[in-house]
Tab-separated table of C-alpha atoms in Angstrom:
chain	number	residue	atom	x	y	z
A	1437	MET	CA	-0.096	0.373	-0.439
A	1438	PRO	CA	1.578	3.776	-0.585
A	1439	VAL	CA	2.023	5.294	2.426
A	1440	GLY	CA	1.381	9.318	3.216
A	1441	THR	CA	-2.113	9.771	2.764
A	1442	ILE	CA	-4.968	11.549	4.769
A	1443	SER	CA	-7.522	9.740	2.991
A	1444	SER	CA	-9.214	7.006	2.199
A	1445	THR	CA	-11.814	5.331	-0.247
A	1446	LYS	CA	-14.853	2.428	-0.333
A	1447	ASP	CA	-12.005	0.128	-1.120
A	1448	THR	CA	-9.543	1.211	1.596
A	1449	VAL	CA	-10.034	1.376	5.389
A	1450	GLY	CA	-8.275	4.691	7.077
A	1451	VAL	CA	-6.736	3.889	10.265
A	1452	ALA	CA	-5.089	5.553	12.819
A	1453	VAL	CA	-3.384	4.023	16.276
A	1454	VAL	CA	-2.568	6.855	19.279
A	1455	ASN	CA	0.696	6.703	21.626
A	1456	TYR	CA	-1.501	7.538	24.223
A	1457	LYS	CA	-0.081	9.264	26.481
A	1458	VAL	CA	-0.139	6.499	30.311
A	1459	PRO	CA	-2.542	8.275	32.159
A	1460	VAL	CA	-1.378	8.572	36.852
A	1461	LEU	CA	-5.552	8.748	37.826
A	1462	GLU	CA	-6.943	8.226	41.386
A	1463	THR	CA	-10.637	8.468	41.615
A	1464	ARG	CA	-13.229	7.598	39.788
A	1465	GLU	CA	-14.146	10.927	38.510
A	1466	GLU	CA	-10.463	11.094	37.093
A	1467	VAL	CA	-11.042	8.424	34.718
A	1468	LEU	CA	-14.419	10.026	33.313
A	1469	GLU	CA	-11.789	13.324	32.703
A	1470	ASN	CA	-9.718	11.080	31.146
A	1471	CYS	CA	-12.979	9.676	28.894
A	1472	HIS	CA	-13.546	12.899	27.971
A	1473	ARG	CA	-9.459	13.357	27.038
A	1474	ILE	CA	-10.009	10.361	24.960
A	1475	ALA	CA	-13.046	11.550	23.571
A	1476	ASP	CA	-11.638	14.698	22.285
A	1477	PHE	CA	-8.729	13.164	20.890
A	1478	VAL	CA	-11.006	10.948	18.926
A	1479	GLU	CA	-12.360	14.759	17.496
A	1480	GLY	CA	-9.962	16.197	16.808
A	1481	THR	CA	-8.172	12.876	14.831
A	1482	LYS	CA	-10.962	12.600	12.822
A	1483	MET	CA	-10.223	16.343	11.338
A	1484	GLY	CA	-6.609	16.027	10.724
A	1485	TYR	CA	-7.408	12.837	8.869
A	1486	PRO	CA	-10.681	13.157	6.904
A	1487	GLY	CA	-10.220	9.381	6.100
A	1488	LEU	CA	-11.029	7.971	9.257
A	1489	ASP	CA	-12.715	4.952	10.128
A	1490	LEU	CA	-10.785	3.476	12.990
A	1491	ILE	CA	-9.193	4.640	15.811
A	1492	VAL	CA	-7.310	2.412	17.918
A	1493	PHE	CA	-6.162	3.852	21.594
A	1494	PRO	CA	-3.724	1.430	24.367
A	1495	GLU	CA	-4.291	-1.206	26.793
A	1496	TYR	CA	-4.896	1.025	29.956
A	1497	SER	CA	-5.927	4.370	28.104
A	1498	THR	CA	-9.198	4.852	30.581
A	1499	GLN	CA	-8.137	4.329	33.627
A	1500	GLY	CA	-4.445	3.215	33.679
A	1501	PHE	CA	-3.128	0.453	36.248
A	1502	HIS	CA	-2.580	2.161	39.522
A	1503	PRO	CA	-0.842	-0.469	41.367
A	1504	THR	CA	-3.206	0.005	44.864
A	1505	LYS	CA	-6.518	1.597	43.170
A	1506	TRP	CA	-6.973	-0.714	40.698
A	1507	ARG	CA	-10.131	-2.621	41.490
A	1508	ASP	CA	-11.408	0.693	43.174
A	1509	LEU	CA	-11.520	2.011	39.422
A	1510	CYS	CA	-13.143	-0.617	37.493
A	1511	THR	CA	-16.665	-0.516	36.346
A	1512	THR	CA	-19.328	-2.283	34.177
A	1513	VAL	CA	-19.335	-2.580	30.078
A	1514	PRO	CA	-21.879	-0.659	29.022
A	1515	GLY	CA	-21.127	1.722	31.268
A	1516	PRO	CA	-20.477	5.627	32.251
A	1517	GLU	CA	-16.826	5.850	30.521
A	1518	THR	CA	-18.433	3.671	27.357
A	1519	ASP	CA	-20.842	6.067	26.775
A	1520	ILE	CA	-18.503	8.787	26.485
A	1521	PHE	CA	-16.617	6.805	23.716
A	1522	ALA	CA	-20.028	6.302	22.115
A	1523	GLU	CA	-21.223	10.124	22.174
A	1524	ALA	CA	-17.664	10.252	20.338
A	1525	CYS	CA	-18.024	7.607	17.666
A	1526	ARG	CA	-21.150	8.574	16.541
A	1527	LYS	CA	-21.270	12.276	16.509
A	1528	ASN	CA	-17.595	11.897	14.461
A	1529	LYS	CA	-19.000	9.390	12.634
A	1530	VAL	CA	-16.281	6.835	13.441
A	1531	TRP	CA	-15.100	2.908	15.133
A	1532	GLY	CA	-13.412	3.268	18.039
A	1533	VAL	CA	-10.897	0.581	19.691
A	1534	PHE	CA	-10.968	1.977	23.690
A	1535	SER	CA	-9.808	-0.487	27.159
A	1536	ILE	CA	-11.577	-0.938	30.064
A	1537	THR	CA	-9.459	-2.421	32.991
A	1538	GLY	CA	-11.147	-3.515	34.606
A	1539	GLU	CA	-15.263	-4.862	33.618
A	1540	ILE	CA	-16.874	-5.861	37.442
A	1541	ASN	CA	-16.711	-9.983	37.002
A	1542	PRO	CA	-19.259	-11.449	39.357
A	1543	ILE	CA	-17.938	-14.496	39.892
A	1544	GLY	CA	-14.216	-13.429	39.888
A	1545	ASN	CA	-11.468	-10.238	39.708
A	1546	PRO	CA	-12.256	-7.745	36.786
A	1547	TYR	CA	-12.041	-8.580	33.288
A	1548	ASN	CA	-9.786	-7.074	30.929
A	1549	CYS	CA	-11.596	-5.698	27.724
A	1550	PHE	CA	-11.150	-4.135	24.311
A	1551	ILE	CA	-13.892	-2.330	23.378
A	1552	LEU	CA	-15.306	-1.876	19.980
A	1553	ILE	CA	-17.331	0.382	19.359
A	1554	ASP	CA	-19.274	1.540	15.921
A	1555	ASP	CA	-19.675	4.414	14.244
A	1556	LYS	CA	-23.118	4.752	15.704
A	1557	GLY	CA	-22.335	3.976	18.849
A	1558	GLU	CA	-23.013	0.566	18.794
A	1559	ILE	CA	-20.730	-1.494	21.468
A	1560	LYS	CA	-19.816	-4.186	18.728
A	1561	LEU	CA	-17.829	-6.224	20.930
A	1562	ASN	CA	-16.455	-6.793	24.040
A	1563	TYR	CA	-12.797	-9.188	24.003
A	1564	HIS	CA	-11.516	-10.232	27.412
A	1565	LYS	CA	-7.853	-10.904	27.438
A	1566	ILE	CA	-7.132	-14.615	27.585
A	1567	ASN	CA	-3.544	-13.942	28.803
A	1568	PRO	CA	-3.045	-11.555	31.361
A	1569	TRP	CA	0.460	-11.072	32.352
A	1570	VAL	CA	1.239	-12.559	34.745
A	1571	PRO	CA	2.600	-12.027	37.685
A	1572	LYS	CA	1.642	-8.493	37.900
A	1573	GLU	CA	-1.563	-8.429	35.980
A	1574	PRO	CA	-4.763	-9.393	38.265
A	1575	TRP	CA	-7.293	-9.782	35.245
A	1576	TYR	CA	-9.851	-12.948	35.303
A	1577	PRO	CA	-8.496	-14.238	32.071
A	1578	GLY	CA	-10.961	-14.608	28.793
A	1579	ASN	CA	-11.574	-18.084	26.614
A	1580	GLU	CA	-12.544	-17.032	23.402
A	1581	THR	CA	-11.065	-14.491	20.713
A	1582	MET	CA	-12.984	-12.670	18.540
A	1583	VAL	CA	-13.879	-11.252	15.003
A	1584	VAL	CA	-16.802	-9.041	13.878
A	1585	GLU	CA	-17.188	-7.387	10.205
A	1586	GLY	CA	-15.955	-3.631	11.071
A	1587	PRO	CA	-16.045	-0.776	9.013
A	1588	LYS	CA	-16.524	-1.085	5.098
A	1589	GLY	CA	-17.107	-4.859	5.672
A	1590	LEU	CA	-13.293	-5.162	6.580
A	1591	MET	CA	-12.904	-8.033	9.646
A	1592	ILE	CA	-11.384	-7.178	12.914
A	1593	GLY	CA	-9.892	-9.260	15.272
A	1594	ALA	CA	-9.167	-8.694	18.692
A	1595	ASN	CA	-5.461	-9.253	20.808
A	1596	VAL	CA	-4.655	-7.368	24.574
A	1597	CYS	CA	-0.641	-6.924	24.825
A	1598	TYR	CA	0.208	-10.437	26.633
A	1599	ASP	CA	-2.240	-11.853	24.093
A	1600	SER	CA	-0.391	-11.699	20.995
A	1601	ASN	CA	3.217	-13.129	22.662
A	1602	MET	CA	1.156	-16.450	22.463
A	1603	PRO	CA	0.944	-17.486	18.270
A	1604	GLU	CA	-1.721	-19.358	18.686
A	1605	ILE	CA	-4.086	-16.669	19.738
A	1606	VAL	CA	-3.506	-14.206	16.754
A	1607	ARG	CA	-3.422	-17.166	14.670
A	1608	ASP	CA	-7.077	-18.625	16.316
A	1609	THR	CA	-8.152	-15.190	15.463
A	1610	VAL	CA	-6.964	-15.292	12.002
A	1611	MET	CA	-8.906	-18.682	11.292
A	1612	LYS	CA	-12.344	-17.263	12.921
A	1613	GLY	CA	-11.728	-14.751	9.457
A	1614	ALA	CA	-9.651	-11.223	11.182
A	1615	GLU	CA	-8.461	-9.006	7.775
A	1616	LEU	CA	-7.181	-6.427	10.609
A	1617	VAL	CA	-5.363	-8.053	14.151
A	1618	VAL	CA	-5.807	-5.085	16.676
A	1619	ARG	CA	-3.533	-5.519	19.686
A	1620	ILE	CA	-4.142	-2.743	22.328
A	1621	GLN	CA	-0.841	-2.859	24.384
A	1622	GLY	CA	0.390	-0.987	27.811
A	1623	TYR	CA	4.242	-2.683	27.101
A	1624	MET	CA	7.085	-1.353	28.984
A	1625	TYR	CA	10.628	-1.278	28.611
A	1626	PRO	CA	12.429	-3.268	27.931
A	1627	SER	CA	10.757	-5.324	25.749
A	1628	LYS	CA	10.625	-2.816	23.230
A	1629	GLU	CA	12.593	-4.170	20.891
A	1630	GLN	CA	11.000	-7.913	20.835
A	1631	GLN	CA	7.380	-6.313	20.286
A	1632	ILE	CA	8.056	-4.340	16.868
A	1633	LYS	CA	9.613	-6.933	15.735
A	1634	LEU	CA	6.369	-8.812	17.073
A	1635	ALA	CA	3.900	-7.124	14.845
A	1636	SER	CA	5.932	-7.293	11.503
A	1637	ILE	CA	6.002	-11.312	12.211
A	1638	ARG	CA	2.436	-12.010	13.459
A	1639	ALA	CA	1.319	-10.249	10.760
A	1640	TRP	CA	3.923	-11.693	7.807
A	1641	GLU	CA	2.988	-15.472	9.310
A	1642	ASN	CA	-0.732	-15.002	9.173
A	1643	LEU	CA	-1.237	-12.759	6.175
A	1644	THR	CA	-3.351	-10.650	8.218
A	1645	TYR	CA	-3.218	-6.839	8.285
A	1646	PHE	CA	-1.684	-5.691	12.100
A	1647	ALA	CA	-1.951	-2.320	14.148
A	1648	VAL	CA	-0.430	-1.240	17.476
A	1649	ALA	CA	-1.915	0.945	20.086
A	1650	ASN	CA	0.580	1.354	22.556
A	1651	MET	CA	1.248	3.247	26.068
A	1652	ALA	CA	3.676	6.281	26.374
A	1653	GLY	CA	5.696	8.312	29.176
A	1654	ARG	CA	5.015	6.852	32.802
A	1655	ASP	CA	3.268	6.213	35.485
A	1656	LYS	CA	4.177	4.961	38.695
A	1657	VAL	CA	5.594	2.011	38.604
A	1658	TYR	CA	6.728	1.750	34.606
A	1659	SER	CA	8.206	3.369	31.539
A	1660	TYR	CA	6.309	2.833	28.314
A	1661	PHE	CA	7.571	3.008	24.868
A	1662	GLY	CA	5.080	3.524	22.590
A	1663	HIS	CA	6.159	2.803	18.885
A	1664	SER	CA	2.584	2.165	18.276
A	1665	ASN	CA	2.367	0.869	14.982
A	1666	ILE	CA	0.287	-0.360	11.280
A	1667	ILE	CA	1.442	-3.176	9.404
A	1668	ASP	CA	0.795	-4.083	6.138
A	1669	PHE	CA	-0.074	-7.893	5.687
A	1670	ASP	CA	3.510	-8.705	3.907
A	1671	GLY	CA	4.947	-7.579	6.965
A	1672	THR	CA	5.608	-4.326	6.574
A	1673	THR	CA	5.792	-1.439	8.620
A	1674	LEU	CA	2.660	0.957	7.111
A	1675	ALA	CA	3.084	3.472	9.830
A	1676	GLU	CA	4.906	4.174	13.790
A	1677	CYS	CA	4.852	6.038	16.301
A	1678	GLY	CA	7.961	7.170	18.237
A	1679	THR	CA	8.636	7.350	21.662
A	1680	THR	CA	6.628	10.364	22.555
A	1681	PRO	CA	3.290	10.752	24.759
A	1682	ASP	CA	-0.112	11.485	22.433
A	1683	GLU	CA	1.596	11.125	18.785
A	1684	VAL	CA	-1.183	9.714	16.270
A	1685	THR	CA	0.233	7.887	13.044
A	1686	TYR	CA	-2.844	6.908	10.119
A	1687	ALA	CA	-2.462	4.455	6.756
A	1688	GLU	CA	-5.195	3.548	5.516
A	1689	LEU	CA	-6.021	-0.452	4.451
A	1690	SER	CA	-7.125	-2.274	1.123
A	1691	ILE	CA	-9.838	-4.613	1.063
A	1692	SER	CA	-9.136	-6.051	-2.137
A	1693	ALA	CA	-5.615	-6.241	-2.148
A	1694	ILE	CA	-5.780	-8.745	1.178
A	1695	ARG	CA	-8.398	-10.780	0.128
A	1696	ASN	CA	-5.957	-11.407	-2.967
A	1697	ALA	CA	-3.680	-12.244	-1.420
A	1698	ARG	CA	-4.941	-14.849	0.978
A	1699	LYS	CA	-6.844	-15.969	-2.722
A	1700	ASN	CA	-4.087	-15.891	-5.391
A	1701	TRP	CA	-0.550	-16.489	-3.224
A	1702	THR	CA	0.785	-19.526	-3.627
A	1703	ALA	CA	4.083	-19.227	-1.772
A	1704	GLU	CA	3.828	-17.483	1.562
A	1705	ASN	CA	0.359	-18.390	2.229
A	1706	HIS	CA	0.534	-20.056	5.095
A	1707	LEU	CA	-2.963	-19.970	5.828
A	1708	TYR	CA	-3.572	-21.942	3.151
A	1709	ASN	CA	-0.006	-24.151	3.464
A	1710	LEU	CA	-0.986	-24.873	7.252
A	1711	THR	CA	-3.799	-27.607	6.035
A	1712	HIS	CA	-2.776	-28.213	2.622
A	1713	ARG	CA	0.613	-29.858	3.776
A	1714	GLY	CA	3.412	-30.069	0.445
A	1715	TYR	CA	0.299	-29.547	-1.998
A	1716	SER	CA	3.103	-29.438	-4.127
A	1717	ALA	CA	3.649	-33.196	-3.855
A	1718	VAL	CA	0.293	-34.861	-2.791
A	1719	GLU	CA	-2.785	-33.994	-4.718
A	1720	ASN	CA	-5.287	-31.327	-2.278
A	1721	GLY	CA	-2.007	-31.728	0.299
A	1722	VAL	CA	-2.093	-33.391	3.424
A	1723	ALA	CA	-4.998	-31.556	6.413
A	1724	SER	CA	-4.171	-34.281	8.925
A	1725	SER	CA	-2.723	-31.880	11.942
A	1726	PRO	CA	1.350	-33.359	12.544
A	1727	TYR	CA	1.744	-31.002	15.896
A	1728	SER	CA	1.298	-34.070	19.130
A	1729	PHE	CA	1.103	-31.331	21.949
A	1730	TYR	CA	-2.140	-29.782	20.284
A	1731	LYS	CA	-3.670	-32.516	19.497
A	1732	THR	CA	-2.152	-33.860	23.076
A	1733	TRP	CA	-3.518	-30.000	24.408
A	1734	ALA	CA	-7.337	-30.274	23.117
A	1735	ASP	CA	-7.817	-34.137	24.626
A	1736	ASP	CA	-6.680	-33.684	26.990
A	1737	PRO	CA	-5.589	-30.215	28.977
A	1738	GLU	CA	-4.078	-31.554	32.454
A	1739	LYS	CA	-1.831	-33.919	30.545
A	1740	ALA	CA	-0.508	-31.339	28.100
A	1741	LYS	CA	-0.356	-29.269	31.492
A	1742	ALA	CA	1.656	-31.796	33.320
A	1743	ILE	CA	4.264	-31.773	29.691
A	1744	CYS	CA	4.565	-27.861	30.354
A	1745	GLU	CA	5.506	-27.838	34.096
A	1746	ALA	CA	8.237	-30.826	33.658
A	1747	MET	CA	9.484	-28.563	31.234
A	1748	THR	CA	9.003	-25.529	33.361
A	1749	ARG	CA	7.735	-25.764	36.629
A	1750	SER	CA	5.186	-25.753	38.729
A	1751	THR	CA	2.797	-23.240	39.250
A	1752	PRO	CA	3.319	-20.843	42.437
A	1753	GLU	CA	0.301	-21.067	44.688
A	1754	GLN	CA	0.318	-17.310	45.856
A	1755	PRO	CA	-2.601	-15.019	45.198
A	1756	ILE	CA	-2.565	-12.295	43.048
A	1757	GLU	CA	-3.990	-10.170	46.035
A	1758	LYS	CA	-0.743	-11.544	48.323
A	1759	ILE	CA	1.664	-10.031	45.525
A	1760	TYR	CA	0.132	-6.405	45.689
A	1761	GLU	CA	0.036	-5.693	49.893
A	1762	GLU	CA	3.718	-6.505	48.758
A	1763	GLU	CA	3.817	-3.351	47.147
A	1764	THR	CA	2.100	-0.621	49.607
A	1765	THR	CA	5.493	1.263	49.147
A	1766	LEU	CA	4.213	1.893	45.556
A	1767	LYS	CA	1.133	4.413	47.217
């Protein structure tokens, strides 16, 4: 795709990612003030990029991640925070991806949520992070990948931060039809180099567009490196921010181009070749899975866990509440 434009067409989806300045918030009132700041970003970005169809904000951009007050800042979905975001999307006729950390959960700890709101202000997707970052994140894990039809018919899949470190999560999202995998993250140093490279790798190995929104700046605990980016389905970078808080960058994604590649590419068509192994030598290729661990995992999850623990370690029993009790000096 050509880069450098601020427009989009019927065939392209204009996407912006925000290097949002990490918020340090103490009260629900401060959270709502921050939500209005995010809404202002939606309006300003649409003014600057008239082709904008989808804007993406990072994980933790709504409530931050206060080391001791995180539970006090939790909310519901829908709720007052998403109401503000919905109005911004409706007013500016754009779709938006927003973070809720966390959503009150009646069966346990709160969820870490990826919220997709359409240009009419409707919540189209509420994805719960499947792999919370151990050992610091207290969020209750989700149990399914999610994909939904987005602006102009582009299929959008959700990932949250550490999720994308698991190739299985991205692959499952793509196999459900995602043409754009959106990753919202709150990633800090020293993981900068790995995470920038990972976006290109996940795009390339899954023949998918990949858009990342990351926080920038410092809160009470970490320094976040930004580098929000948008990656083409061949793994090349279309647009990338630096490390400065509140940077925004933009690219347009061609719907016909990715569908053509998935239909017509042979070499490097990783999605087709996955279940058509050796089709140059075997008629129609081999469809059965050769991966013994995944067979075990599907048939006997406890056995798969035992195999994993035999080469790593047993799971510690320390509850997350205990971990946070030991960090009272961060108040």
